[in-house]
Tab-separated table of C-alpha atoms and ligand atoms in Angstrom:
chain	number	residue	atom	x	y	z
P	29	MET	CA	0.000	0.000	0.000
P	30	GLN	CA	1.345	3.437	-0.904
P	31	SER	CA	1.359	5.959	1.951
P	32	LYS	CA	-0.502	9.226	1.536
P	33	ARG	CA	0.828	12.570	2.790
P	34	VAL	CA	-1.490	14.446	5.140
P	35	LEU	CA	-0.938	18.199	5.202
P	36	ILE	CA	-0.490	19.836	8.587
P	37	PHE	CA	-2.136	23.252	8.902
P	38	ASP	CA	-0.937	24.871	12.102
P	39	THR	CA	-3.224	27.450	13.692
P	40	THR	CA	-1.371	27.951	16.999
P	41	LEU	CA	-0.821	31.608	16.149
P	42	ARG	CA	-4.487	32.207	15.262
P	43	ASP	CA	-6.978	29.809	16.936
P	44	GLY	CA	-4.408	28.922	19.628
P	45	GLU	CA	-3.680	32.549	20.368
P	46	GLN	CA	-7.408	33.188	20.947
P	47	VAL	CA	-7.021	31.549	24.386
P	48	PRO	CA	-7.466	34.185	27.121
P	49	GLY	CA	-4.046	35.235	28.413
P	50	CYS	CA	-2.144	33.714	25.477
P	51	LYS	CA	-1.864	36.810	23.322
P	52	LEU	CA	1.513	37.208	21.639
P	53	ASN	CA	3.276	40.257	20.277
P	54	THR	CA	4.764	40.350	16.775
P	55	LYS	CA	8.281	39.406	17.905
P	56	GLU	CA	7.010	36.362	19.812
P	57	LYS	CA	4.810	35.337	16.887
P	58	VAL	CA	7.656	35.625	14.382
P	59	GLU	CA	9.969	33.534	16.591
P	60	LEU	CA	7.374	30.785	16.932
P	61	ALA	CA	6.569	30.950	13.212
P	62	VAL	CA	10.217	30.282	12.350
P	63	GLN	CA	10.216	27.299	14.730
P	64	LEU	CA	6.959	26.009	13.238
P	65	GLU	CA	8.493	26.223	9.767
P	66	ASN	CA	11.492	24.204	11.001
P	67	LEU	CA	9.115	21.715	12.570
P	68	GLY	CA	7.777	21.046	9.079
P	69	VAL	CA	4.212	22.345	9.058
P	70	ASP	CA	2.782	22.764	5.555
P	71	VAL	CA	0.501	25.733	6.206
P	72	LEU	CA	0.840	28.282	8.981
P	73	GLU	CA	-2.179	30.398	9.894
P	74	ALA	CA	-0.490	33.582	11.038
P	75	GLY	CA	-3.496	35.565	12.228
P	76	PHE	CA	-6.686	37.462	11.492
P	77	PRO	CA	-5.381	40.731	10.016
P	78	ILE	CA	-8.589	42.795	10.206
P	79	SER	CA	-8.952	42.040	13.922
P	80	SER	CA	-6.256	44.492	15.116
P	81	PRO	CA	-3.289	46.529	13.794
P	82	GLY	CA	-1.001	44.267	15.878
P	83	ASP	CA	-2.293	41.143	14.180
P	84	PHE	CA	-1.967	42.783	10.766
P	85	GLU	CA	1.663	43.572	11.568
P	86	SER	CA	2.315	40.013	12.749
P	87	VAL	CA	0.929	38.498	9.541
P	88	THR	CA	3.016	40.919	7.458
P	89	SER	CA	6.222	40.185	9.376
P	90	ILE	CA	5.703	36.421	9.234
P	91	SER	CA	4.973	36.659	5.490
P	92	ARG	CA	8.275	38.452	4.925
P	93	ILE	CA	10.349	35.941	6.865
P	94	LEU	CA	9.014	32.464	6.089
P	95	LYS	CA	10.360	30.848	2.948
P	96	ASN	CA	8.885	27.416	2.516
P	97	VAL	CA	5.499	27.182	4.170
P	98	THR	CA	2.217	28.565	2.947
P	99	VAL	CA	1.272	31.552	5.101
P	100	CYS	CA	-2.455	31.867	5.666
P	101	ALA	CA	-4.608	34.749	6.945
P	102	LEU	CA	-8.156	34.465	8.260
P	103	SER	CA	-11.082	36.608	7.171
P	104	ARG	CA	-14.844	36.613	7.425
P	105	ALA	CA	-17.018	36.585	4.297
P	106	VAL	CA	-16.665	40.352	4.177
P	107	GLN	CA	-14.984	42.188	1.304
P	108	LYS	CA	-12.974	44.518	3.555
P	109	ASP	CA	-11.690	41.574	5.661
P	110	ILE	CA	-10.491	39.794	2.541
P	111	GLU	CA	-8.772	42.910	1.155
P	112	VAL	CA	-6.969	43.482	4.459
P	113	ALA	CA	-5.934	39.805	4.647
P	114	ALA	CA	-4.536	40.041	1.096
P	115	GLN	CA	-2.627	43.232	1.992
P	116	ALA	CA	-1.093	41.587	5.088
P	117	LEU	CA	-0.014	38.623	2.928
P	118	LYS	CA	1.558	40.855	0.268
P	119	TYR	CA	5.120	39.615	0.935
P	120	ALA	CA	4.266	35.935	1.430
P	121	LYS	CA	5.991	33.551	-0.994
P	122	ARG	CA	2.903	31.319	-0.833
P	123	PRO	CA	-0.110	33.284	0.398
P	124	ARG	CA	-3.401	31.643	1.306
P	125	ILE	CA	-6.627	33.469	2.156
P	126	HIS	CA	-8.869	31.569	4.568
P	127	THR	CA	-12.403	32.872	4.272
P	128	GLY	CA	-15.835	31.534	5.038
P	129	ILE	CA	-19.118	31.741	6.878
P	130	GLY	CA	-21.304	29.783	9.314
P	131	THR	CA	-23.480	27.220	7.544
P	132	SER	CA	-25.395	25.534	10.385
P	133	ASP	CA	-28.951	26.669	11.065
P	134	TYR	CA	-27.714	27.936	14.462
P	135	HIS	CA	-25.416	30.354	12.661
P	136	ILE	CA	-27.758	31.158	9.790
P	137	LYS	CA	-30.703	31.999	12.050
P	138	SER	CA	-29.206	33.194	15.349
P	139	LYS	CA	-25.978	34.827	14.189
P	140	PHE	CA	-26.918	36.153	10.762
P	141	ASN	CA	-30.741	36.297	10.963
P	142	SER	CA	-30.561	35.049	7.396
P	143	THR	CA	-31.603	32.170	5.144
P	144	ARG	CA	-29.760	29.186	3.686
P	145	GLU	CA	-30.033	30.704	0.202
P	146	GLU	CA	-28.537	34.047	1.275
P	147	ILE	CA	-25.645	32.350	3.105
P	148	PHE	CA	-25.039	30.167	0.044
P	149	GLN	CA	-24.652	33.329	-2.072
P	150	ARG	CA	-22.337	34.970	0.481
P	151	ALA	CA	-20.151	31.855	0.595
P	152	VAL	CA	-19.672	31.894	-3.168
P	153	GLN	CA	-19.130	35.648	-3.197
P	154	CYS	CA	-16.352	35.627	-0.588
P	155	VAL	CA	-14.401	33.030	-2.559
P	156	LYS	CA	-14.769	35.157	-5.709
P	157	TRP	CA	-13.447	38.231	-3.864
P	158	ALA	CA	-10.495	36.260	-2.531
P	159	ARG	CA	-9.722	34.959	-6.032
P	160	ASN	CA	-8.798	38.509	-7.032
P	161	PHE	CA	-5.697	38.202	-4.844
P	162	THR	CA	-4.489	34.600	-4.901
P	163	ASP	CA	-5.224	31.180	-6.366
P	164	ASP	CA	-4.769	29.521	-2.977
P	165	ILE	CA	-8.109	29.914	-1.230
P	166	GLU	CA	-9.404	27.954	1.692
P	167	PHE	CA	-13.121	28.168	2.425
P	168	TYR	CA	-14.432	27.347	5.927
P	169	ALA	CA	-18.019	26.327	6.582
P	170	GLU	CA	-18.166	27.338	10.235
P	171	ASP	CA	-20.082	24.872	12.437
P	172	ALA	CA	-20.044	22.309	9.611
P	173	GLY	CA	-20.185	19.711	12.389
P	174	ARG	CA	-23.824	20.687	13.009
P	175	THR	CA	-24.674	21.607	9.413
P	176	ASP	CA	-27.165	19.544	7.451
P	177	ASN	CA	-25.063	17.368	5.105
P	178	GLU	CA	-27.181	17.951	2.002
P	179	TYR	CA	-26.968	21.737	2.331
P	180	LEU	CA	-23.263	21.558	3.229
P	181	ALA	CA	-22.575	19.526	0.081
P	182	LYS	CA	-24.290	22.171	-2.083
P	183	VAL	CA	-22.257	24.981	-0.494
P	184	ILE	CA	-19.008	23.038	-0.872
P	185	GLU	CA	-19.687	22.238	-4.522
P	186	ALA	CA	-20.408	25.902	-5.246
P	187	VAL	CA	-17.332	27.298	-3.456
P	188	ILE	CA	-15.071	24.832	-5.262
P	189	ALA	CA	-16.641	25.894	-8.571
P	190	ALA	CA	-15.929	29.515	-7.523
P	191	GLY	CA	-12.239	28.729	-6.939
P	192	ALA	CA	-11.715	27.340	-3.432
P	193	THR	CA	-8.771	24.931	-3.458
P	194	THR	CA	-9.157	23.722	0.135
P	195	VAL	CA	-12.490	23.207	1.888
P	196	ASN	CA	-12.411	23.335	5.654
P	197	ILE	CA	-15.124	21.378	7.481
P	198	PRO	CA	-14.891	22.670	11.066
P	199	ASP	CA	-16.519	20.953	13.981
P	200	THR	CA	-16.520	24.380	15.593
P	201	THR	CA	-18.306	23.332	18.779
P	202	GLY	CA	-16.587	19.950	19.172
P	203	TYR	CA	-20.007	18.276	18.991
P	204	CYS	CA	-19.454	15.366	16.595
P	205	LEU	CA	-18.608	11.816	17.545
P	206	PRO	CA	-15.718	10.315	15.553
P	207	HIS	CA	-17.955	8.123	13.381
P	208	GLN	CA	-20.273	11.071	12.666
P	209	TYR	CA	-17.424	13.373	11.650
P	210	GLY	CA	-15.964	10.622	9.443
P	211	GLU	CA	-19.373	10.051	7.862
P	212	LYS	CA	-19.671	13.768	7.118
P	213	ILE	CA	-16.364	13.759	5.248
P	214	ALA	CA	-17.359	10.558	3.417
P	215	TYR	CA	-20.710	12.145	2.512
P	216	LEU	CA	-18.903	15.111	0.928
P	217	LYS	CA	-16.521	12.769	-0.898
P	218	ASN	CA	-19.472	10.886	-2.350
P	219	ASN	CA	-21.915	13.711	-2.990
P	220	VAL	CA	-19.886	16.720	-4.140
P	221	PRO	CA	-19.194	16.125	-7.853
P	222	ASN	CA	-16.114	18.396	-8.021
P	223	ILE	CA	-14.653	17.391	-4.607
P	224	ASP	CA	-11.485	16.030	-6.232
P	225	LYS	CA	-10.546	19.586	-7.235
P	226	ALA	CA	-10.026	20.567	-3.583
P	227	VAL	CA	-8.328	19.286	-0.447
P	228	ILE	CA	-10.734	18.520	2.400
P	229	SER	CA	-9.519	19.899	5.724
P	230	CYS	CA	-10.476	18.803	9.255
P	231	HIS	CA	-10.722	21.543	11.888
P	232	CYS	CA	-11.949	19.989	15.130
P	233	HIS	CA	-12.488	21.525	18.551
P	234	ASN	CA	-12.109	19.592	21.765
P	235	ASP	CA	-15.251	20.353	23.780
P	236	LEU	CA	-15.907	16.632	24.320
P	237	GLY	CA	-12.242	15.618	24.226
P	238	LEU	CA	-12.709	14.184	20.719
P	239	ALA	CA	-10.785	16.614	18.524
P	240	THR	CA	-7.900	14.242	17.834
P	241	ALA	CA	-10.155	11.213	17.267
P	242	ASN	CA	-12.414	13.236	14.963
P	243	SER	CA	-9.498	14.538	12.885
P	244	ILE	CA	-8.132	11.027	12.394
P	245	SER	CA	-11.603	9.796	11.522
P	246	GLY	CA	-11.811	12.605	8.939
P	247	VAL	CA	-8.511	11.557	7.380
P	248	LEU	CA	-9.597	7.922	7.235
P	249	ALA	CA	-12.688	9.082	5.351
P	250	GLY	CA	-10.670	11.020	2.780
P	251	ALA	CA	-9.605	14.400	4.223
P	252	GLY	CA	-6.113	15.508	3.162
P	253	GLN	CA	-5.336	18.205	5.731
P	254	ILE	CA	-5.592	18.522	9.514
P	255	GLU	CA	-5.831	21.899	11.266
P	256	CYS	CA	-4.250	21.759	14.680
P	257	THR	CA	-2.280	23.597	17.343
P	258	ILE	CA	0.739	22.890	19.490
P	259	ASN	CA	-0.358	21.571	22.914
P	260	GLY	CA	-3.955	21.514	21.621
P	261	LEU	CA	-4.411	25.182	22.500
P	262	GLY	CA	-7.468	26.978	21.194
P	263	GLU	CA	-10.893	28.415	21.930
P	264	ARG	CA	-12.595	26.938	25.020
P	265	ALA	CA	-11.359	23.331	25.396
P	266	GLY	CA	-8.928	23.812	22.529
P	267	ASN	CA	-8.216	22.485	19.047
P	268	THR	CA	-6.811	19.229	17.752
P	269	SER	CA	-3.338	18.755	19.174
P	270	LEU	CA	-0.657	18.702	16.457
P	271	GLU	CA	1.660	16.367	18.332
P	272	GLU	CA	-1.134	13.826	18.882
P	273	VAL	CA	-2.351	13.525	15.278
P	274	VAL	CA	1.200	13.444	13.935
P	275	MET	CA	2.258	10.693	16.341
P	276	ILE	CA	-0.888	8.654	15.669
P	277	MET	CA	0.016	8.552	11.977
P	278	GLN	CA	3.645	7.855	12.850
P	279	GLN	CA	2.858	5.013	15.273
P	280	HIS	CA	0.154	3.449	13.124
P	281	LYS	CA	1.997	3.238	9.827
P	282	ASP	CA	-0.485	0.510	8.884
P	283	LEU	CA	-3.062	3.278	8.364
P	284	GLY	CA	-0.998	4.424	5.378
P	285	TYR	CA	-0.498	8.119	6.180
P	286	TYR	CA	2.522	10.297	6.886
P	287	THR	CA	3.321	13.968	7.495
P	288	ASN	CA	6.297	16.242	6.939
P	289	ILE	CA	6.754	16.903	10.667
P	290	ASN	CA	10.201	16.395	12.246
P	291	CYS	CA	8.974	14.549	15.334
P	292	LYS	CA	12.225	15.132	17.260
P	293	LEU	CA	11.256	18.793	17.476
P	294	LEU	CA	7.822	18.160	19.019
P	295	ASN	CA	8.869	18.564	22.660
P	296	PRO	CA	11.103	21.628	22.123
P	297	MET	CA	8.252	23.186	20.090
P	298	SER	CA	5.756	22.453	22.849
P	299	ARG	CA	8.007	24.101	25.447
P	300	ALA	CA	8.572	27.154	23.226
P	301	VAL	CA	4.818	27.688	22.808
P	302	SER	CA	4.128	27.060	26.483
P	303	ASP	CA	6.840	29.554	27.519
P	304	ALA	CA	5.847	32.260	25.024
P	305	MET	CA	2.152	31.987	25.922
P	306	ARG	CA	2.824	31.416	29.619
P	307	MET	CA	0.449	28.488	29.451
P	308	PRO	CA	1.700	25.377	31.284
P	309	VAL	CA	1.185	21.997	29.645
P	310	GLN	CA	-0.867	19.558	31.726
P	311	PRO	CA	1.548	16.897	33.073
P	312	ASN	CA	-0.456	13.986	31.649
P	313	LYS	CA	-0.687	15.510	28.145
P	314	ALA	CA	0.127	12.891	25.505
P	315	ILE	CA	3.562	13.192	23.848
P	316	VAL	CA	4.602	16.486	25.497
P	317	GLY	CA	3.405	16.324	29.128
P	318	SER	CA	6.050	16.020	31.867
P	319	ASN	CA	4.579	12.641	32.876
P	320	ALA	CA	4.249	11.279	29.335
P	321	PHE	CA	7.363	9.146	29.876
P	322	SER	CA	7.292	8.706	33.681
P	323	HIS	CA	6.620	5.393	35.391
P	324	SER	CA	5.606	5.361	39.027
P	325	SER	CA	3.747	2.207	40.004
P	326	GLY	CA	5.715	-0.893	40.998
P	327	ILE	CA	4.075	-3.169	38.422
P	328	HIS	CA	4.793	-0.764	35.552
P	329	GLN	CA	8.321	0.023	36.726
P	330	ASP	CA	9.282	-3.637	36.978
P	331	GLY	CA	7.985	-4.325	33.445
P	332	PHE	CA	9.573	-1.174	32.021
P	333	LEU	CA	12.986	-1.957	33.553
P	334	LYS	CA	12.906	-5.437	32.009
P	335	ASP	CA	11.903	-4.114	28.593
P	336	ALA	CA	10.905	-0.495	27.929
P	337	GLU	CA	8.426	-1.532	25.239
P	338	THR	CA	6.333	-3.320	27.844
P	339	TYR	CA	4.975	0.046	28.954
P	340	GLU	CA	6.101	2.571	26.333
P	341	ILE	CA	4.842	2.699	22.752
P	342	ILE	CA	6.991	5.725	21.888
P	343	ASN	CA	10.694	6.129	22.547
P	344	PRO	CA	10.996	9.599	24.162
P	345	LYS	CA	14.019	10.348	21.936
P	346	GLU	CA	11.749	10.063	18.887
P	347	VAL	CA	9.751	13.084	20.045
P	348	GLY	CA	12.614	15.073	21.570
P	349	ALA	CA	11.583	14.404	25.178
P	350	ASP	CA	13.900	13.810	28.155
P	351	GLU	CA	14.662	10.161	28.845
P	352	SER	CA	11.990	8.060	30.576
P	353	LYS	CA	11.766	8.567	34.325
P	354	ILE	CA	11.360	6.098	37.140
P	355	VAL	CA	9.545	8.112	39.775
P	356	LEU	CA	9.595	6.834	43.341
P	357	THR	CA	6.376	6.968	45.335
P	358	ALA	CA	4.760	4.730	47.930
P	359	ARG	CA	3.371	2.726	44.993
P	360	SER	CA	6.863	1.895	43.663
P	361	GLY	CA	8.515	-1.486	44.006
P	362	ARG	CA	11.892	-2.946	44.879
P	363	SER	CA	13.262	-3.046	41.334
P	364	ALA	CA	12.590	0.673	40.890
P	365	LEU	CA	14.298	1.422	44.195
P	366	ALA	CA	17.331	-0.697	43.244
P	367	HIS	CA	17.454	1.034	39.845
P	368	ARG	CA	17.415	4.516	41.352
P	369	PHE	CA	20.099	3.574	43.909
P	370	GLN	CA	22.183	2.212	41.069
P	371	LYS	CA	21.899	5.509	39.214
P	372	LEU	CA	23.347	7.176	42.315
P	373	GLY	CA	26.249	4.703	42.362
P	374	PHE	CA	24.977	2.234	45.012
P	375	THR	CA	24.701	-1.384	43.984
P	376	TYR	CA	22.823	-3.430	46.573
P	377	SER	CA	22.138	-7.116	47.000
P	378	ARG	CA	18.597	-8.473	47.106
P	379	ASN	CA	18.837	-8.653	50.950
P	380	ASP	CA	20.031	-5.046	51.222
P	381	ILE	CA	17.139	-3.886	49.067
P	382	ASP	CA	14.637	-5.847	51.176
P	383	VAL	CA	15.766	-3.927	54.267
P	384	LEU	CA	16.072	-0.583	52.519
P	385	TYR	CA	12.651	-1.010	50.941
P	386	GLN	CA	10.926	-1.120	54.348
P	387	GLU	CA	12.651	2.131	55.351
P	388	PHE	CA	11.843	3.628	51.956
P	389	LEU	CA	8.112	2.879	52.412
P	390	LYS	CA	8.027	4.704	55.740
P	391	VAL	CA	9.386	7.865	54.099
P	392	ALA	CA	7.341	7.409	50.912
P	393	ASP	CA	4.059	7.188	52.840
P	394	SER	CA	4.684	10.650	54.229
P	395	LYS	CA	5.690	12.272	50.910
P	396	LYS	CA	4.295	12.650	47.414
P	397	GLU	CA	7.561	11.738	45.728
P	398	ILE	CA	10.928	10.493	46.921
P	399	GLN	CA	13.789	12.680	45.760
P	400	GLU	CA	17.491	12.057	45.344
P	401	GLU	CA	18.271	13.604	48.775
P	402	ASP	CA	15.870	11.140	50.434
P	403	LEU	CA	17.667	8.226	48.789
P	404	LEU	CA	21.058	9.527	49.866
P	405	GLN	CA	19.781	9.808	53.412
P	406	LEU	CA	18.386	6.259	53.327
P	407	ALA	CA	21.725	4.976	52.040
P	408	HIS	CA	23.619	6.930	54.683
P	409	HIS	CA	21.509	5.499	57.543
P	410	TYR	CA	21.778	2.020	56.146
P	411	HIS	CA	25.577	2.171	55.874
P	412	ASN	CA	25.854	3.488	59.435
P	413	GLU	CA	23.675	0.663	60.750
P	414	VAL	CA	25.645	-1.929	58.841
P	415	GLU	CA	28.914	-0.541	60.268
P	416	VAL	CA	27.518	-0.538	63.839
P	417	ALA	CA	26.339	-4.119	63.406
P	418	VAL	CA	29.823	-5.163	62.240
Y	505	KIV	O1	-13.619	26.741	14.669
Y	505	KIV	C1	-13.854	27.315	13.589
Y	505	KIV	O2	-14.882	27.115	12.956
Y	505	KIV	C2	-12.850	28.259	13.113
Y	505	KIV	C3	-13.044	28.846	11.756
Y	505	KIV	C4	-12.901	30.312	11.773
Y	505	KIV	C5	-12.139	28.185	10.777
Y	505	KIV	O3	-11.860	28.499	13.764
Y	506	ZN	ZN1	-11.557	26.961	15.315
């Protein structure tokens, strides 16, 4: 089976930056953009230029500096938005305008007080406006996750006919279940006659914790691009996490997909985003959390020390993480204790460890985690007792 490349559209600097408290200035955005280019993303959404002069400046500066990736700017289905996005992208080697409108009845009625027919016309119109500036146009059907499939298919067919080269199917509210999102993509594949003229893009939010699963389901159904952010940052519960979808495709080669991402840079990239945005990464976050490669229970530690693959499906080196950790808590076992003593230069017999382990448990029950100093103290006491006994 021949593997298929899935494009990675990074929106850390746009959807990710919408997180309260995560706003970045132009310098910070440019620095991260350069790192994202090195990471190997295919498309980088640099911002929403009409939203503020600062964001306009960021998109312009990023456009000037990046050489290989497509730089994308967001706009609403409003002529002025599109003109300003095009202006901000003026220096981009590969500019993309991302424009669109809400297509679910929630958006059509509550947000726009409009009709399906009127929104259909506006969708086509915004793509035509964008075509005046570039051939690379991505159309988003906001809240596609809750949009009636038949109507969505008509809109998608029309925007492709008008010149959209990528069609983004956002599950804006993170509502879909994986099989439903996959079925939506399959429905478009089967019911939009000109669908082969455009790349289908997945843009999933994480309100039910399903953004990653939904994006993969979309790819399995025929989507060719995933929109995602570093550390899964984004509106409310966040967006699809870049590191997760990339590593799923990497670990499950049998699925037949690959990306251009240099996985060894995933952890450094995660730290750079977390530092710049001052947004800590949850310790149990897959791939980039501080506990992603830590083992703390006795059963796991014993298995891991015999063969790492017993409890680790990813080698931390593959994703640029620190080496796996054996953490000592009251749930740890003798082999973990012996291993940690060994790392400090103490090699003990089975009998020594049996005695030390009882002392270790007394300390461990009163602490969350046993540190190096605690081990040194245990060793010190033990040596003294042994000497006295002799
Ligand atoms: O979630 C969403 O629908 C979006 C669009 C603006 C692409 O972010
Ligand atoms: Zn979004």
